Amino acid sequence: MPPSEVRERKQARPATGPVKRLRLPAKLRNLELLLLLIACGINAAAVVLVQLGALGHVDLTLVYLGAGLSVLVIGMHVALRYVAPQADPFLLPIATVLTGIGIAEIYRIDIHFKDSGWDSAGVKQIVWAALAIACAIAVVMVIRNHRVLQRYTYIFGLAALVLLLLPMLPGIGREIYGARVWIGIGPFSFQPGEIAKLCLAIFFAGYLVQARDSLSMVGKKFLGIRFPRARDLGPLLIVWLMSMAVIVFQRDLGTGLLIFGLFLVMVYVATARISWVILGLLLIVGGAVVASQLLTYVNDRFANWLEPFSQKVYDAQGGSFQLVQGLFGLAHGGLIGTGLGQGQPWVTPVSQSDYIIASLGEELGLAGLFAIFALYLIFVARGLRIGFAGQDDFGKLLAVGLSFTLALQCFIVIGGVTRVIPLTGLTTPFLAAGGSSLVANWIIVALLLRLSDTVRNQPRLVVS
C-alpha cells in the first residue's frame, strides 16, 4: 500500500485517541475526589473517637476546625483540575489522611494535659496544616513546569547552606532538647533544615544532570567494580563533611544522615554505579565510629540503643527512659490497640512529636501501624514511579530524591522508635507535631503532583 494511501486512511479514522486522552484527566481527578472524601471522613471519625474515648462526649469545635482543613484540601483538588489535570490521584488523599490522623493523636495528648486554645499542640498543628496546604497550592499554581527549577540549581544549593547555618547564628538560633536546629523570632520557632532538604534535592538533581558523565564513565576497575577518580570524589566528600558538621555543631544526627543518604541515592540513580554506594557506606560507617568515640551525645545514643534495659543507662540523664517507655507503649497496644482516646501515650516524653509512632501504636495497635506504613509505602512507590516514568533527567532525579527523602526520614524515625537503629530525633512526616516539617512535606506533595502531571503530558513515541 503506497504511503499516500496510508496517510489518507489514518486521517479518515475517527479521532478516538485524543478523546481518550481528554477523558483520562477527568477520571483521575474524580478518583482523587472520591479518595479525598474518604480521607476527610476518616479524619473526622478519628477526632470524634478520640473525644468519645477520652472525654465521653463530642466537642464540635475541633471538628469545625478540621472541616476548614477539608475545605482547603478540596480547594487544592479544584486547583489541580485546572493547572495539573493529569497529576497523580493518590498523593493528595494519602497526605490528607496522614495529616488528619496525626492531628487527632496530638489532640488526644492535649486532652490529658488539659491544653486548649493556642496553648494546645493540636490547634497549632491545624494552623500549620492550613499554612502547609496553602503553600502546596501556591507551589502547584506558580510552578507550571518543573524544569524552571533547574535554572536555579546553585541558588538552591546556596539557600540550603544558609538555611542549615541559620540555627548557629546568635540571637535567633535556639537549642531544644540538646539540638541546635531551630530558629526563633519571638514566640515562633521554625526548623530551617526541613526546607533545606528540599533545596538540597533540587540542587543535587541539577548538579548531577550536569556532572553525571564524568561521575559515571570515568574511573579504574577494582575487583570488577569501576571506582571513580579521586578528583570526582569532591562532591561526595563535601556533602559528607557538611553532614558531619551538622552532627558535630548542631548535634542533629538525623538531619546529617538524611542529607548524606539523599545525596548517595541520587548519585547512584544518576550514574548506576555501585561503587558510589560502597564508598558512601564506608564513609557512613567511618563517620559513625569516629562520632561515637568523640561526641558524647552520639555515644549516648548508641548506648541507649544497645543496652536500653540496663538500669544504669535507663536512669542516666538523657538515657533510655524515653526509648523504653515507647517500647512499652507499643507492647501495650498489642495487635488492635487500646482504641483512640483510651491509651496512655503521654507517659512517653515528647509523645506528640518524636514519639508519635509509639503513641499511635499504643492506641491503634500493630494493625493500625501497618495501615499507616502501607500509606507511606504507596506514597513513596507513586513518587518513584513518577521519577522513573519521566523522560528528562532532572525531573527523574528530583522525583526520586523527594520520594527517597520521605522514605529515609520514615525509616530513621520509625527505626529509632522501634529500636532497629539508634534514635536520632527526626519528625515523622505528616504525623508529628511540628510546623516546619509539615510545610516541607506538603511542598514535596505539590512538587510530585507537578512532576506527575508533566510526565503524563510529555510527548511519547508511538510505534504502529
CSV table of C-alpha atoms in Angstrom, one decimal:
chain,number,residue,atom,x,y,z
A,1,MET,CA,0.0,0.0,0.0
A,2,PRO,CA,1.5,3.3,-1.0
A,3,PRO,CA,2.4,5.9,1.8
A,4,SER,CA,-0.1,8.4,0.5
A,5,GLU,CA,-3.0,6.0,0.9
A,6,VAL,CA,-1.9,5.1,4.4
A,7,ARG,CA,-1.9,8.8,5.4
A,8,GLU,CA,-5.4,9.2,3.9
A,9,ARG,CA,-6.8,6.2,5.8
A,10,LYS,CA,-5.3,7.5,9.1
A,11,GLN,CA,-6.9,10.9,8.5
A,12,ALA,CA,-10.3,9.2,7.8
A,13,ARG,CA,-10.3,7.3,11.1
A,14,PRO,CA,-12.4,8.7,13.9
A,15,ALA,CA,-10.3,10.7,16.5
A,16,THR,CA,-10.7,8.2,19.3
A,17,GLY,CA,-7.1,8.7,20.6
A,18,PRO,CA,-7.4,12.4,21.6
A,19,VAL,CA,-10.9,11.7,23.1
A,20,LYS,CA,-9.4,9.1,25.4
A,21,ARG,CA,-6.7,11.5,26.5
A,22,LEU,CA,-9.3,14.1,27.3
A,23,ARG,CA,-11.3,11.7,29.4
A,24,LEU,CA,-8.3,10.4,31.4
A,25,PRO,CA,-7.7,13.6,33.4
A,26,ALA,CA,-11.4,13.7,34.4
A,27,LYS,CA,-11.2,10.1,35.6
A,28,LEU,CA,-8.0,10.8,37.6
A,29,ARG,CA,-9.5,13.8,39.3
A,30,ASN,CA,-12.8,12.1,40.0
A,31,LEU,CA,-10.9,9.2,41.6
A,32,GLU,CA,-8.9,11.8,43.7
A,33,LEU,CA,-12.1,13.5,44.8
A,34,LEU,CA,-13.6,10.2,45.9
A,35,LEU,CA,-10.4,9.3,47.9
A,36,LEU,CA,-10.3,12.8,49.4
A,37,LEU,CA,-13.9,12.5,50.7
A,38,ILE,CA,-13.0,9.1,52.3
A,39,ALA,CA,-9.8,10.6,53.8
A,40,CYS,CA,-11.8,13.6,55.3
A,41,GLY,CA,-14.3,11.1,56.7
A,42,ILE,CA,-11.6,9.0,58.3
A,43,ASN,CA,-10.1,12.2,59.8
A,44,ALA,CA,-13.4,13.4,61.2
A,45,ALA,CA,-14.1,9.9,62.7
A,46,ALA,CA,-10.7,9.8,64.3
A,47,VAL,CA,-11.3,13.1,66.1
A,48,VAL,CA,-14.8,12.0,67.2
A,49,LEU,CA,-13.4,8.7,68.5
A,50,VAL,CA,-10.7,10.5,70.4
A,51,GLN,CA,-13.3,12.7,72.1
A,52,LEU,CA,-15.6,9.8,73.0
A,53,GLY,CA,-12.7,7.7,74.3
A,54,ALA,CA,-11.0,10.5,76.4
A,55,LEU,CA,-13.9,12.8,77.2
A,56,GLY,CA,-17.0,10.7,76.8
A,57,HIS,CA,-18.7,13.3,74.6
A,58,VAL,CA,-18.2,15.1,71.3
A,59,ASP,CA,-16.9,18.7,71.2
A,60,LEU,CA,-17.6,20.1,67.8
A,61,THR,CA,-15.0,22.9,68.0
A,62,LEU,CA,-12.1,20.8,66.7
A,63,VAL,CA,-14.4,19.1,64.2
A,64,TYR,CA,-15.2,22.6,62.7
A,65,LEU,CA,-11.5,23.4,62.5
A,66,GLY,CA,-10.9,20.1,60.8
A,67,ALA,CA,-13.7,20.9,58.4
A,68,GLY,CA,-11.8,24.1,57.4
A,69,LEU,CA,-8.8,21.9,56.5
A,70,SER,CA,-11.0,19.7,54.4
A,71,VAL,CA,-12.2,22.8,52.5
A,72,LEU,CA,-8.6,23.8,51.8
A,73,VAL,CA,-7.8,20.3,50.6
A,74,ILE,CA,-10.8,20.3,48.3
A,75,GLY,CA,-9.6,23.7,47.1
A,76,MET,CA,-6.3,22.2,46.2
A,77,HIS,CA,-8.1,19.4,44.3
A,78,VAL,CA,-10.1,22.1,42.3
A,79,ALA,CA,-6.8,23.9,41.5
A,80,LEU,CA,-5.3,20.6,40.2
A,81,ARG,CA,-8.3,20.2,37.9
A,82,TYR,CA,-7.2,23.4,36.1
A,83,VAL,CA,-3.4,23.6,36.4
A,84,ALA,CA,-2.4,19.9,36.7
A,85,PRO,CA,-5.3,17.8,35.5
A,86,GLN,CA,-3.2,14.6,34.9
A,87,ALA,CA,-1.4,14.7,38.3
A,88,ASP,CA,-1.3,11.5,40.3
A,89,PRO,CA,-4.6,10.9,42.1
A,90,PHE,CA,-3.2,9.1,45.2
A,91,LEU,CA,-0.7,11.6,46.7
A,92,LEU,CA,-3.1,14.2,47.9
A,93,PRO,CA,-5.5,11.8,49.7
A,94,ILE,CA,-2.6,10.0,51.4
A,95,ALA,CA,-1.1,13.2,52.7
A,96,THR,CA,-4.5,14.3,53.9
A,97,VAL,CA,-5.3,11.2,55.9
A,98,LEU,CA,-1.9,11.0,57.4
A,99,THR,CA,-2.1,14.7,58.5
A,100,GLY,CA,-5.5,14.2,59.9
A,101,ILE,CA,-4.6,11.1,61.9
A,102,GLY,CA,-1.6,13.0,63.3
A,103,ILE,CA,-3.8,15.9,64.4
A,104,ALA,CA,-6.2,13.5,66.1
A,105,GLU,CA,-3.5,11.8,68.1
A,106,ILE,CA,-1.9,15.1,69.1
A,107,TYR,CA,-5.3,16.4,70.2
A,108,ARG,CA,-5.7,13.2,72.3
A,109,ILE,CA,-2.5,14.0,74.2
A,110,ASP,CA,-3.6,17.6,74.7
A,111,ILE,CA,-6.8,16.3,76.3
A,112,HIS,CA,-4.7,14.6,79.0
A,113,PHE,CA,-2.7,17.7,79.8
A,114,LYS,CA,-5.8,19.9,79.6
A,115,ASP,CA,-4.3,22.1,77.0
A,116,SER,CA,-6.8,24.2,75.0
A,117,GLY,CA,-6.8,27.1,72.5
A,118,TRP,CA,-3.4,28.3,71.2
A,119,ASP,CA,-1.7,26.6,74.1
A,120,SER,CA,-2.6,23.2,72.7
A,121,ALA,CA,-0.3,21.5,70.2
A,122,GLY,CA,-3.4,20.2,68.3
A,123,VAL,CA,-4.7,23.6,67.4
A,124,LYS,CA,-1.2,24.8,66.4
A,125,GLN,CA,-0.9,21.7,64.2
A,126,ILE,CA,-4.2,22.6,62.5
A,127,VAL,CA,-3.0,26.1,61.8
A,128,TRP,CA,0.3,24.8,60.5
A,129,ALA,CA,-1.5,22.3,58.4
A,130,ALA,CA,-3.6,25.1,56.9
A,131,LEU,CA,-0.5,27.1,56.1
A,132,ALA,CA,1.2,24.0,54.6
A,133,ILE,CA,-1.7,23.2,52.3
A,134,ALA,CA,-1.8,26.9,51.2
A,135,CYS,CA,1.9,26.7,50.4
A,136,ALA,CA,1.3,23.5,48.4
A,137,ILE,CA,-1.5,25.2,46.4
A,138,ALA,CA,0.8,28.1,45.7
A,139,VAL,CA,3.6,25.8,44.5
A,140,VAL,CA,1.2,24.0,42.2
A,141,MET,CA,-0.2,27.3,40.8
A,142,VAL,CA,3.2,29.1,40.4
A,143,ILE,CA,5.5,26.3,39.1
A,144,ARG,CA,3.8,25.2,35.9
A,145,ASN,CA,7.0,23.5,34.6
A,146,HIS,CA,9.4,21.8,37.0
A,147,ARG,CA,12.3,22.4,34.6
A,148,VAL,CA,12.3,26.0,35.6
A,149,LEU,CA,13.8,24.9,38.9
A,150,GLN,CA,16.9,23.6,37.1
A,151,ARG,CA,17.9,27.1,36.1
A,152,TYR,CA,18.4,28.0,39.7
A,153,THR,CA,20.4,24.9,40.7
A,154,TYR,CA,23.2,26.7,42.5
A,155,ILE,CA,20.9,29.3,44.1
A,156,PHE,CA,19.0,26.4,45.7
A,157,GLY,CA,22.4,25.0,46.9
A,158,LEU,CA,23.3,28.3,48.4
A,159,ALA,CA,19.9,28.6,50.0
A,160,ALA,CA,20.3,25.2,51.6
A,161,LEU,CA,23.6,26.1,53.0
A,162,VAL,CA,22.3,29.3,54.5
A,163,LEU,CA,19.3,27.5,56.0
A,164,LEU,CA,21.5,24.9,57.6
A,165,LEU,CA,23.7,27.6,59.1
A,166,LEU,CA,20.9,29.8,60.4
A,167,PRO,CA,20.5,27.9,63.8
A,168,MET,CA,24.1,28.7,64.6
A,169,LEU,CA,23.6,32.4,64.5
A,170,PRO,CA,23.4,34.1,67.9
A,171,GLY,CA,20.2,35.7,68.8
A,172,ILE,CA,17.9,33.7,66.6
A,173,GLY,CA,19.3,30.2,67.0
A,174,ARG,CA,17.6,28.1,69.7
A,175,GLU,CA,18.7,24.9,71.4
A,176,ILE,CA,15.9,22.5,72.3
A,177,TYR,CA,16.4,19.0,73.8
A,178,GLY,CA,20.2,19.4,73.2
A,179,ALA,CA,19.9,20.0,69.4
A,180,ARG,CA,20.5,23.4,67.9
A,181,VAL,CA,18.4,23.1,64.8
A,182,TRP,CA,15.7,25.8,65.5
A,183,ILE,CA,15.5,29.5,64.9
A,184,GLY,CA,13.1,31.6,66.9
A,185,ILE,CA,11.6,35.0,66.4
A,186,GLY,CA,9.5,36.0,69.4
A,187,PRO,CA,7.2,33.1,70.4
A,188,PHE,CA,7.5,31.5,67.0
A,189,SER,CA,10.1,28.8,66.2
A,190,PHE,CA,11.0,27.1,62.9
A,191,GLN,CA,13.3,24.4,61.8
A,192,PRO,CA,15.0,25.6,58.6
A,193,GLY,CA,16.7,22.2,58.0
A,194,GLU,CA,13.3,20.9,56.8
A,195,ILE,CA,13.2,23.4,54.0
A,196,ALA,CA,16.9,22.9,53.4
A,197,LYS,CA,16.3,19.2,52.4
A,198,LEU,CA,14.0,20.4,49.6
A,199,CYS,CA,16.6,22.9,48.4
A,200,LEU,CA,19.3,20.2,48.5
A,201,ALA,CA,17.1,17.7,46.5
A,202,ILE,CA,16.7,20.4,43.7
A,203,PHE,CA,20.4,21.3,43.9
A,204,PHE,CA,21.6,17.6,43.8
A,205,ALA,CA,19.3,16.9,40.8
A,206,GLY,CA,20.5,19.9,38.9
A,207,TYR,CA,24.2,19.3,39.7
A,208,LEU,CA,24.1,15.6,38.8
A,209,VAL,CA,22.5,16.2,35.5
A,210,GLN,CA,25.5,18.4,34.6
A,211,ALA,CA,28.2,16.1,36.1
A,212,ARG,CA,26.8,12.6,35.5
A,213,ASP,CA,29.0,11.8,32.6
A,214,SER,CA,32.3,12.3,34.5
A,215,LEU,CA,30.8,10.7,37.6
A,216,SER,CA,29.6,7.6,35.7
A,217,MET,CA,32.0,6.8,32.9
A,218,VAL,CA,35.5,7.6,34.2
A,219,GLY,CA,37.5,5.6,36.7
A,220,LYS,CA,39.5,2.5,37.3
A,221,LYS,CA,38.2,-1.1,37.9
A,222,PHE,CA,39.0,-2.9,41.1
A,223,LEU,CA,37.5,-6.4,41.8
A,224,GLY,CA,35.3,-6.0,38.8
A,225,ILE,CA,33.8,-2.7,40.0
A,226,ARG,CA,34.7,0.7,38.4
A,227,PHE,CA,35.5,3.2,41.1
A,228,PRO,CA,35.6,7.0,40.4
A,229,ARG,CA,38.7,9.1,40.1
A,230,ALA,CA,40.0,10.9,43.1
A,231,ARG,CA,39.1,14.3,41.5
A,232,ASP,CA,35.5,13.2,41.1
A,233,LEU,CA,35.1,12.3,44.8
A,234,GLY,CA,35.0,16.0,45.7
A,235,PRO,CA,31.2,16.4,45.8
A,236,LEU,CA,30.8,13.2,47.9
A,237,LEU,CA,33.4,14.4,50.4
A,238,ILE,CA,31.9,17.9,50.5
A,239,VAL,CA,28.4,16.6,51.3
A,240,TRP,CA,29.9,14.1,53.8
A,241,LEU,CA,31.7,17.0,55.6
A,242,MET,CA,28.5,19.0,55.5
A,243,SER,CA,26.6,16.2,57.2
A,244,MET,CA,29.3,15.7,59.8
A,245,ALA,CA,29.3,19.5,60.5
A,246,VAL,CA,25.5,19.3,61.2
A,247,ILE,CA,26.1,16.3,63.5
A,248,VAL,CA,29.0,18.0,65.4
A,249,PHE,CA,27.9,21.6,65.7
A,250,GLN,CA,24.1,21.3,65.7
A,251,ARG,CA,24.0,17.9,67.5
A,252,ASP,CA,21.5,16.7,64.9
A,253,LEU,CA,22.3,13.1,64.0
A,254,GLY,CA,19.1,12.6,62.0
A,255,THR,CA,19.5,15.6,59.6
A,256,GLY,CA,23.1,14.7,58.9
A,257,LEU,CA,22.1,11.1,58.0
A,258,LEU,CA,19.3,12.4,55.8
A,259,ILE,CA,21.5,14.8,53.8
A,260,PHE,CA,24.2,12.2,53.1
A,261,GLY,CA,21.7,9.4,52.4
A,262,LEU,CA,19.8,11.7,49.9
A,263,PHE,CA,22.9,12.6,48.0
A,264,LEU,CA,24.2,9.0,47.9
A,265,VAL,CA,20.9,7.6,46.5
A,266,MET,CA,20.7,10.4,43.9
A,267,VAL,CA,24.3,9.8,42.8
A,268,TYR,CA,23.5,6.1,42.4
A,269,VAL,CA,20.4,6.8,40.3
A,270,ALA,CA,22.3,9.3,38.1
A,271,THR,CA,25.3,7.1,37.5
A,272,ALA,CA,24.1,3.5,38.1
A,273,ARG,CA,27.5,2.7,39.7
A,274,ILE,CA,27.5,0.5,42.8
A,275,SER,CA,31.0,1.9,43.6
A,276,TRP,CA,29.4,5.2,44.8
A,277,VAL,CA,27.2,3.2,47.3
A,278,ILE,CA,30.2,1.3,48.5
A,279,LEU,CA,32.2,4.5,49.1
A,280,GLY,CA,29.3,6.2,50.7
A,281,LEU,CA,28.6,3.3,53.1
A,282,LEU,CA,32.3,3.3,54.1
A,283,LEU,CA,32.1,7.0,54.9
A,284,ILE,CA,28.9,6.5,56.9
A,285,VAL,CA,30.5,3.6,58.9
A,286,GLY,CA,33.7,5.6,59.4
A,287,GLY,CA,31.9,8.7,60.5
A,288,ALA,CA,29.7,6.8,62.9
A,289,VAL,CA,32.7,5.1,64.5
A,290,VAL,CA,34.6,8.4,64.9
A,291,ALA,CA,31.5,10.3,66.1
A,292,SER,CA,30.6,7.7,68.7
A,293,GLN,CA,34.1,7.9,70.1
A,294,LEU,CA,34.5,11.7,70.1
A,295,LEU,CA,30.9,13.0,70.6
A,296,THR,CA,29.3,12.3,74.0
A,297,TYR,CA,25.7,12.6,72.8
A,298,VAL,CA,26.3,10.2,69.8
A,299,ASN,CA,27.9,7.7,72.2
A,300,ASP,CA,24.9,8.0,74.5
A,301,ARG,CA,22.5,7.3,71.6
A,302,PHE,CA,24.4,4.1,70.8
A,303,ALA,CA,24.4,3.1,74.5
A,304,ASN,CA,20.7,3.7,74.7
A,305,TRP,CA,20.2,1.6,71.6
A,306,LEU,CA,22.4,-1.3,72.6
A,307,GLU,CA,21.5,-1.5,76.3
A,308,PRO,CA,18.2,0.2,76.9
A,309,PHE,CA,17.1,-2.0,79.7
A,310,SER,CA,20.3,-1.6,81.7
A,311,GLN,CA,19.4,0.2,85.0
A,312,LYS,CA,22.4,2.5,84.7
A,313,VAL,CA,21.6,3.5,81.1
A,314,TYR,CA,17.8,3.8,82.0
A,315,ASP,CA,18.4,6.2,84.9
A,316,ALA,CA,21.1,8.3,83.3
A,317,GLN,CA,20.5,11.9,82.2
A,318,GLY,CA,19.4,11.6,78.6
A,319,GLY,CA,19.3,7.8,79.0
A,320,SER,CA,17.0,5.2,77.6
A,321,PHE,CA,13.9,6.1,79.6
A,322,GLN,CA,12.1,7.6,76.6
A,323,LEU,CA,13.0,4.7,74.3
A,324,VAL,CA,11.9,2.1,76.9
A,325,GLN,CA,8.6,3.9,77.6
A,326,GLY,CA,7.9,4.0,73.8
A,327,LEU,CA,8.5,0.2,73.5
A,328,PHE,CA,6.2,-0.4,76.5
A,329,GLY,CA,3.6,1.7,74.8
A,330,LEU,CA,3.8,-0.3,71.6
A,331,ALA,CA,3.6,-3.5,73.6
A,332,HIS,CA,0.6,-2.2,75.5
A,333,GLY,CA,-1.2,-1.6,72.1
A,334,GLY,CA,-0.8,-5.2,71.0
A,335,LEU,CA,-2.4,-6.2,67.8
A,336,ILE,CA,-5.5,-4.0,67.6
A,337,GLY,CA,-4.6,-1.3,70.1
A,338,THR,CA,-6.4,0.2,73.1
A,339,GLY,CA,-8.6,2.4,71.0
A,340,LEU,CA,-8.3,6.1,70.2
A,341,GLY,CA,-8.5,8.1,73.4
A,342,GLN,CA,-8.2,5.1,75.7
A,343,GLY,CA,-4.4,4.6,75.9
A,344,GLN,CA,-1.7,6.3,77.9
A,345,PRO,CA,0.6,7.8,75.2
A,346,TRP,CA,1.6,10.8,77.4
A,347,VAL,CA,3.7,8.5,79.6
A,348,THR,CA,6.4,8.7,76.9
A,349,PRO,CA,8.2,12.0,76.8
A,350,VAL,CA,7.6,14.1,73.6
A,351,SER,CA,4.9,11.7,72.6
A,352,GLN,CA,3.2,14.2,70.3
A,353,SER,CA,6.3,14.8,68.1
A,354,ASP,CA,9.3,12.5,68.2
A,355,TYR,CA,7.3,9.5,69.5
A,356,ILE,CA,4.0,10.0,67.7
A,357,ILE,CA,4.5,6.5,66.2
A,358,ALA,CA,4.6,4.9,69.7
A,359,SER,CA,1.5,6.9,70.6
A,360,LEU,CA,-0.4,5.7,67.6
A,361,GLY,CA,1.0,2.2,68.0
A,362,GLU,CA,-0.5,2.1,71.5
A,363,GLU,CA,-4.0,3.3,70.5
A,364,LEU,CA,-4.2,1.7,67.0
A,365,GLY,CA,-2.2,-1.4,67.6
A,366,LEU,CA,0.0,-3.2,65.2
A,367,ALA,CA,-2.8,-3.4,62.6
A,368,GLY,CA,-3.2,0.4,62.7
A,369,LEU,CA,0.6,1.0,62.3
A,370,PHE,CA,0.7,-1.4,59.4
A,371,ALA,CA,-2.1,0.6,57.7
A,372,ILE,CA,-0.1,3.8,58.2
A,373,PHE,CA,3.1,2.1,56.9
A,374,ALA,CA,1.2,1.0,53.9
A,375,LEU,CA,0.1,4.5,53.2
A,376,TYR,CA,3.8,5.7,53.3
A,377,LEU,CA,4.8,2.8,51.1
A,378,ILE,CA,2.2,3.7,48.5
A,379,PHE,CA,3.2,7.4,48.6
A,380,VAL,CA,6.9,6.6,48.1
A,381,ALA,CA,6.1,4.0,45.4
A,382,ARG,CA,4.0,6.5,43.5
A,383,GLY,CA,6.8,9.1,43.8
A,384,LEU,CA,9.4,6.7,42.5
A,385,ARG,CA,7.1,5.6,39.7
A,386,ILE,CA,6.7,9.3,38.7
A,387,GLY,CA,10.5,9.6,38.6
A,388,PHE,CA,11.3,6.5,36.5
A,389,ALA,CA,8.4,7.3,34.1
A,390,GLY,CA,9.9,10.7,33.3
A,391,GLN,CA,12.0,11.3,30.2
A,392,ASP,CA,14.1,14.3,31.4
A,393,ASP,CA,16.9,13.6,33.7
A,394,PHE,CA,16.3,16.5,36.0
A,395,GLY,CA,12.7,15.5,36.7
A,396,LYS,CA,13.6,11.9,37.2
A,397,LEU,CA,16.3,12.7,39.7
A,398,LEU,CA,14.1,15.3,41.5
A,399,ALA,CA,11.2,12.9,41.9
A,400,VAL,CA,13.4,10.1,43.1
A,401,GLY,CA,15.2,12.4,45.5
A,402,LEU,CA,12.0,13.8,47.0
A,403,SER,CA,10.4,10.4,47.4
A,404,PHE,CA,13.5,8.9,48.9
A,405,THR,CA,13.8,11.8,51.3
A,406,LEU,CA,10.4,10.9,52.8
A,407,ALA,CA,11.2,7.2,52.8
A,408,LEU,CA,14.5,7.7,54.5
A,409,GLN,CA,13.1,10.0,57.1
A,410,CYS,CA,10.4,7.5,57.9
A,411,PHE,CA,13.0,4.7,58.3
A,412,ILE,CA,15.2,6.8,60.5
A,413,VAL,CA,12.3,7.9,62.8
A,414,ILE,CA,10.4,4.6,62.9
A,415,GLY,CA,13.6,2.6,63.1
A,416,GLY,CA,14.7,4.6,66.1
A,417,VAL,CA,11.4,4.3,68.0
A,418,THR,CA,11.3,0.6,67.4
A,419,ARG,CA,15.0,0.1,68.3
A,420,VAL,CA,16.0,-1.1,64.8
A,421,ILE,CA,18.6,1.7,64.7
A,422,PRO,CA,19.8,4.3,67.2
A,423,LEU,CA,17.3,7.1,67.9
A,424,THR,CA,18.0,10.3,66.0
A,425,GLY,CA,15.2,12.8,66.7
A,426,LEU,CA,13.7,13.5,63.3
A,427,THR,CA,10.0,14.0,63.0
A,428,THR,CA,7.6,11.5,61.4
A,429,PRO,CA,6.4,13.0,58.1
A,430,PHE,CA,2.8,14.4,58.2
A,431,LEU,CA,2.1,12.8,61.6
A,432,ALA,CA,4.3,14.5,64.1
A,433,ALA,CA,3.7,17.9,65.7
A,434,GLY,CA,5.9,20.5,64.1
A,435,GLY,CA,5.1,23.2,61.6
A,436,SER,CA,8.3,23.3,59.6
A,437,SER,CA,8.2,19.6,58.9
A,438,LEU,CA,4.5,19.8,57.8
A,439,VAL,CA,5.2,22.7,55.4
A,440,ALA,CA,8.2,20.9,53.9
A,441,ASN,CA,6.3,17.6,53.4
A,442,TRP,CA,3.3,19.3,51.8
A,443,ILE,CA,5.6,21.1,49.4
A,444,ILE,CA,7.0,17.7,48.5
A,445,VAL,CA,3.4,16.6,47.7
A,446,ALA,CA,3.0,19.7,45.5
A,447,LEU,CA,6.2,19.1,43.6
A,448,LEU,CA,5.5,15.4,43.0
A,449,LEU,CA,2.0,16.4,41.7
A,450,ARG,CA,3.5,18.9,39.3
A,451,LEU,CA,6.1,16.3,38.2
A,452,SER,CA,3.4,13.6,37.6
A,453,ASP,CA,1.3,15.9,35.5
A,454,THR,CA,4.3,16.8,33.4
A,455,VAL,CA,5.2,13.1,32.9
A,456,ARG,CA,1.7,12.3,31.7
A,457,ASN,CA,1.6,15.3,29.4
A,458,GLN,CA,5.0,14.7,27.8
A,459,PRO,CA,5.0,13.5,24.1
A,460,ARG,CA,5.6,9.8,23.6
A,461,LEU,CA,6.9,7.9,20.6
A,462,VAL,CA,4.1,5.6,19.3
A,463,VAL,CA,5.2,2.6,17.2
A,464,SER,CA,2.4,1.3,15.0
